[in-house]
Amino acid sequence: MPKENMKIRKCLFPAAGYGTRFLPATKAIPKEMLPILTKPLLQYGVEEAREAGIDTMAIVTGRGKRAIEDHFDRSFELEHQIDGTSKEILMKEIRDIVKNCTISYTRQGEMKGLGHAIWTGQTLIGDEPFAVILADDLCDNDGEAVLTQMVKLYEKYRCSIVAVEEIPLEHSNKYGVIAGHEEEDGVIRVTNMVEKPESKDAPSNLAIIGRYILTPDIFDILEDTKPGKGGEIQITDALLTQAKTGGVIAYKFKGKRFDCGSVDGFVKATNFFYNKTQE
Ligand code: UTP
């Protein structure tokens, strides 16, 4: 079977960044382990991947990230302590993940950017199309989860997909911004993308958020991608190479997204999820 026809079976979670915007909290705790209410950001991401039919999680970690591995593992003493009590329910979802998913790790030795983190994940992904979730972009909606929407779209288009959102132009310097032509409602064939442009240079108001489906040729492209904006290897630059052969679509996803990598977005997500528990 041609590899683009394969089902999306694996999800990569780049989680090696320093999370400097959350210092001092992130001095010893990975940003991806900060909780919205009682659940770490990364667990929300893993649950979204499972909803999309994926049960193999590949996590790119770095120094100081051991809490991630401990979280996605058994905790015999604790479990023994709460078994048969009213607290058992609080561990139901994580126990289910640990029991039913394959979770593997690799370390990014040097934090050379998101593109480099994804390239580091090749050893866990191999030669097949895969999903990427940035757990600090927390998505929610009442219908299908964002990654489920994208996996369905992949079955139709069989090329790399980036999730995009309309942003106020003054925020363009925080995102990769795309340009292209609409193929169908909410689906844009990408012709250009620019990493963190100033608003005057932004090719549109459509910004890439932390959900991707990537075809495996991205790894060879990343290997040849020179450091870009901020001296980091940018996934946007590698995707532009794919886009030049028509190989990337952008998808205006249905749902809400919170930028939990910023304090403001983190607080908004906390309030939103708390209010949901009160409904
Ligand atoms: P961010 O730029 O939002 O994360 O990267 P950061 O660098 O940790 O945050 P600040 O700006 O210092 O607060 C987006 C995602 O990419 C991962 C991060 O862990 C985050 O999930 N990432 C980024 C890596 O895994 N490796 C890198 O070299 C850079």
Coordinates of C-alpha atoms and ligand atoms in Angstrom, one line a residue:
M1 CA 0.0 0.0 0.0
P2 CA 1.4 3.5 -0.8
K3 CA 2.3 5.0 2.5
E4 CA 0.0 8.1 2.0
N5 CA -2.9 5.6 2.0
M6 CA -2.1 4.4 5.5
K7 CA -4.4 5.2 8.4
I8 CA -3.1 7.7 10.9
R9 CA -1.9 5.5 13.8
K10 CA 0.5 7.6 15.7
C11 CA 0.5 11.0 17.3
L12 CA 3.6 13.0 18.1
F13 CA 3.7 15.4 21.0
P14 CA 6.6 17.8 21.0
A15 CA 7.0 18.5 24.7
A16 CA 10.7 19.5 25.1
G17 CA 10.4 23.3 25.2
Y18 CA 11.4 25.2 28.3
G19 CA 8.1 26.9 28.9
T20 CA 9.8 30.1 30.0
R21 CA 6.6 32.1 30.0
F22 CA 5.5 30.0 33.0
L23 CA 8.6 30.4 35.1
P24 CA 9.1 29.8 38.0
A25 CA 6.3 27.1 37.7
T26 CA 8.2 25.4 34.9
K27 CA 11.5 25.3 36.6
A28 CA 11.0 21.7 37.8
I29 CA 7.5 20.9 36.2
P30 CA 7.1 20.5 32.5
K31 CA 4.8 23.1 31.0
E32 CA 2.8 20.2 29.4
M33 CA 2.1 18.9 32.9
L34 CA 0.4 22.1 34.1
P35 CA -3.2 21.3 34.8
I36 CA -6.4 22.9 33.5
L37 CA -8.5 22.1 36.6
T38 CA -7.2 18.7 37.6
K39 CA -5.9 17.3 34.3
P40 CA -2.5 18.0 32.8
L41 CA -2.5 19.7 29.4
L42 CA -0.7 16.7 27.9
Q43 CA -3.5 14.3 29.0
Y44 CA -6.1 16.4 27.2
G45 CA -3.9 16.1 24.1
V46 CA -3.6 12.3 24.4
E47 CA -7.4 12.0 24.9
E48 CA -8.0 14.1 21.8
A49 CA -5.7 11.7 19.8
R50 CA -7.5 8.6 21.2
E51 CA -10.8 10.1 20.1
A52 CA -9.3 10.3 16.6
G53 CA -8.7 6.6 16.7
I54 CA -5.0 6.8 17.6
D55 CA -3.5 4.6 20.3
T56 CA 0.3 5.1 19.7
M57 CA 1.6 8.2 21.4
A58 CA 5.2 9.4 20.6
I59 CA 6.4 12.1 23.0
V60 CA 9.5 14.2 22.5
T61 CA 10.8 15.2 25.9
G62 CA 13.9 16.8 27.2
R63 CA 15.8 17.4 30.5
G64 CA 13.5 17.9 33.5
K65 CA 10.5 16.2 31.9
R66 CA 10.5 13.0 33.9
A67 CA 7.1 13.9 35.4
I68 CA 5.6 13.2 32.0
E69 CA 6.8 9.6 32.0
D70 CA 5.7 9.1 35.5
H71 CA 2.2 10.4 34.7
F72 CA 1.7 8.0 31.9
D73 CA 2.7 5.0 34.0
R74 CA 1.2 2.9 36.8
S75 CA 1.5 4.2 40.3
F76 CA 1.1 1.1 42.4
E77 CA 1.2 2.6 45.9
L78 CA -1.2 5.4 45.0
E79 CA -3.6 3.1 43.2
H80 CA -3.6 0.7 46.0
Q81 CA -4.4 3.6 48.4
I82 CA -7.4 4.8 46.5
D83 CA -8.8 1.5 45.2
G84 CA -12.4 1.0 46.4
T85 CA -12.7 4.7 47.6
S86 CA -14.7 7.5 46.0
K87 CA -11.4 8.9 44.6
E88 CA -10.9 5.9 42.2
I89 CA -13.0 7.7 39.6
L90 CA -10.5 10.5 39.4
M91 CA -7.9 8.1 38.0
K92 CA -10.2 6.4 35.6
E93 CA -9.2 8.2 32.4
I94 CA -5.4 8.1 33.0
R95 CA -5.6 4.4 34.0
D96 CA -7.5 3.7 30.8
I97 CA -4.8 5.5 28.7
V98 CA -2.0 3.6 30.5
K99 CA -3.7 0.3 29.9
N100 CA -4.7 0.8 26.2
C101 CA -2.1 3.0 24.6
T102 CA 1.5 2.5 23.6
I103 CA 3.5 5.5 24.8
S104 CA 7.1 5.9 23.8
Y105 CA 9.6 8.7 24.3
T106 CA 12.6 10.2 22.7
R107 CA 14.7 13.1 23.9
Q108 CA 15.5 16.3 22.0
G109 CA 19.1 16.9 23.1
E110 CA 19.1 20.6 22.3
M111 CA 16.0 22.8 22.0
K112 CA 16.5 23.9 18.4
G113 CA 12.8 24.6 17.7
L114 CA 9.6 22.9 16.9
G115 CA 10.8 21.7 13.5
H116 CA 13.8 20.1 15.1
A117 CA 11.6 18.5 17.8
I118 CA 9.4 16.9 15.1
W119 CA 12.5 15.7 13.2
T120 CA 13.7 14.1 16.5
G121 CA 10.4 12.2 16.6
Q122 CA 11.2 10.3 13.4
T123 CA 12.7 7.4 15.3
L124 CA 9.3 6.8 17.0
I125 CA 7.1 7.5 13.9
G126 CA 9.0 5.8 11.1
D127 CA 7.8 6.1 7.5
E128 CA 4.1 6.8 7.8
P129 CA 1.8 9.8 8.0
F130 CA 1.2 11.0 11.5
A131 CA -0.6 13.5 13.6
V132 CA 1.1 16.2 15.8
I133 CA -0.5 17.8 18.8
L134 CA 1.0 20.7 20.7
A135 CA -0.5 20.2 24.1
D136 CA -0.3 23.8 25.1
D137 CA -2.9 24.6 22.4
L138 CA -6.0 23.2 24.1
C139 CA -9.0 22.6 21.9
D140 CA -12.6 22.0 22.8
N141 CA -15.9 21.7 21.1
D142 CA -19.2 20.0 21.4
G143 CA -19.0 17.9 18.3
E144 CA -16.0 16.0 16.9
A145 CA -12.6 16.9 18.4
V146 CA -10.3 18.9 16.1
L147 CA -7.9 16.0 15.4
T148 CA -10.8 13.8 14.5
Q149 CA -12.0 16.4 12.0
M150 CA -8.4 16.5 10.5
V151 CA -8.0 12.7 10.3
K152 CA -11.3 12.5 8.3
L153 CA -10.0 15.3 6.0
Y154 CA -6.7 13.4 5.6
E155 CA -8.7 10.4 4.3
K156 CA -9.9 12.6 1.5
Y157 CA -6.8 14.7 0.6
R158 CA -3.9 12.4 1.6
C159 CA -1.4 15.3 2.1
S160 CA -0.1 17.4 5.1
I161 CA -2.8 19.4 6.9
V162 CA -2.4 22.3 9.2
A163 CA -5.2 23.6 11.4
V164 CA -5.8 27.3 11.1
E165 CA -7.7 30.0 12.9
E166 CA -8.6 33.6 12.0
I167 CA -6.6 35.9 14.2
P168 CA -6.5 39.7 14.7
L169 CA -3.6 40.8 12.4
E170 CA -1.8 42.5 15.3
H171 CA -1.1 39.0 16.7
S172 CA 0.4 37.6 13.4
N173 CA 4.0 37.8 14.9
K174 CA 3.1 35.0 17.2
Y175 CA 2.1 32.4 14.6
G176 CA 2.9 30.8 11.3
V177 CA 0.5 32.5 8.8
I178 CA -0.7 30.9 5.5
A179 CA -2.0 32.0 2.2
G180 CA -3.7 30.0 -0.5
H181 CA -7.0 29.4 -2.4
E182 CA -10.1 27.8 -1.0
E183 CA -10.8 24.3 -2.4
E184 CA -14.0 23.8 -0.4
D185 CA -15.6 25.4 2.5
G186 CA -13.0 25.8 5.2
V187 CA -10.3 23.9 3.2
I188 CA -7.5 26.0 1.7
R189 CA -4.7 24.7 -0.6
V190 CA -1.6 26.4 0.8
T191 CA 0.6 28.4 -1.6
N192 CA 2.6 30.4 1.0
M193 CA 3.4 30.4 4.7
V194 CA 5.4 32.8 6.8
E195 CA 6.7 32.3 10.3
K196 CA 5.8 35.1 12.8
P197 CA 5.4 37.9 10.3
E198 CA 4.7 41.5 11.3
S199 CA 1.1 42.4 10.6
K200 CA 2.1 44.4 7.5
D201 CA 3.9 41.3 6.0
A202 CA 1.2 38.7 7.0
P203 CA -0.1 37.0 3.8
S204 CA -3.6 36.6 5.5
N205 CA -5.2 36.5 8.9
L206 CA -5.1 32.7 9.0
A207 CA -2.7 31.4 11.7
I208 CA -1.5 27.9 12.2
I209 CA -2.4 26.4 15.6
G210 CA -1.0 23.3 17.3
R211 CA -2.6 20.5 15.3
Y212 CA -1.0 19.0 12.2
I213 CA -1.1 15.9 10.1
L214 CA 2.2 15.4 8.3
T215 CA 3.3 13.1 5.6
P216 CA 6.6 11.3 6.3
D217 CA 8.6 13.1 3.6
I218 CA 8.6 16.0 6.1
F219 CA 11.5 14.3 7.9
D220 CA 13.9 14.5 5.0
I221 CA 12.8 18.1 4.3
L222 CA 13.4 19.0 8.0
E223 CA 16.8 17.5 7.8
D224 CA 17.7 20.0 5.1
T225 CA 15.9 23.0 6.6
K226 CA 18.2 25.7 7.9
P227 CA 17.5 27.5 11.1
G228 CA 14.9 30.3 10.4
K229 CA 13.2 32.9 12.6
G230 CA 14.8 33.1 16.0
G231 CA 17.6 30.7 15.0
E232 CA 15.3 27.7 15.4
I233 CA 14.4 25.0 12.8
Q234 CA 10.8 26.0 11.9
I235 CA 8.2 23.5 10.9
T236 CA 6.6 26.3 8.9
D237 CA 9.7 26.5 6.7
A238 CA 9.6 22.7 6.0
L239 CA 5.9 22.9 5.3
L240 CA 6.4 25.6 2.8
T241 CA 8.7 23.3 0.9
Q242 CA 5.9 20.7 0.8
A243 CA 3.3 23.4 -0.1
K244 CA 5.3 24.4 -3.2
T245 CA 4.4 21.0 -4.7
G246 CA 0.8 21.5 -3.6
G247 CA 1.2 19.1 -0.7
V248 CA -0.3 21.1 2.1
I249 CA -3.9 22.1 3.0
A250 CA -5.0 24.4 5.8
Y251 CA -8.2 23.6 7.6
K252 CA -10.4 26.1 9.5
F253 CA -11.3 23.7 12.3
K254 CA -14.6 23.8 14.2
G255 CA -14.2 24.5 17.8
K256 CA -12.4 26.7 20.3
R257 CA -8.7 26.9 21.0
F258 CA -6.9 28.2 24.1
D259 CA -3.3 29.2 23.9
C260 CA -2.3 27.6 27.2
G261 CA 1.4 28.5 26.5
S262 CA 0.5 32.0 27.6
V263 CA -0.7 33.0 31.0
D264 CA -3.7 34.8 29.6
G265 CA -4.9 31.8 27.5
F266 CA -4.2 29.4 30.4
V267 CA -6.5 31.5 32.7
K268 CA -9.2 31.7 30.0
A269 CA -9.1 27.9 29.5
T270 CA -9.3 27.3 33.3
N271 CA -12.3 29.6 33.6
F272 CA -14.0 28.0 30.5
F273 CA -13.5 24.4 31.7
Y274 CA -14.5 25.3 35.3
N275 CA -17.7 27.0 34.0
K276 CA -18.5 23.8 32.0
T277 CA -18.4 21.8 35.2
Q278 CA -20.9 24.1 36.7
E279 CA -23.4 23.8 33.9
Ligands
UTP1 P1 6.6 27.0 22.4 O1 7.5 28.0 21.8 O2 5.2 27.5 22.7 O3 7.2 26.4 23.7 O4 6.6 25.7 21.5 P2 8.3 26.9 24.7 O5 9.5 27.3 24.0 O6 8.4 25.8 25.7 O7 7.6 28.1 25.4 P3 8.1 29.5 26.0 O8 8.0 30.5 24.9 O9 9.6 29.3 26.5 O10 7.2 29.8 27.1 C1 5.5 25.0 21.1 C2 5.6 23.5 21.5 O11 6.8 23.0 20.9 C3 7.6 22.3 21.8 C4 7.2 22.9 23.2 O12 7.4 22.0 24.2 C5 5.7 23.2 23.0 O13 4.9 22.1 23.2 N1 9.0 22.5 21.5 C6 9.4 23.8 21.2 C7 9.9 21.5 21.6 O14 9.5 20.3 21.9 N2 11.2 21.7 21.3 C8 11.7 23.0 21.0 O15 12.9 23.1 20.7 C9 10.8 24.0 20.9

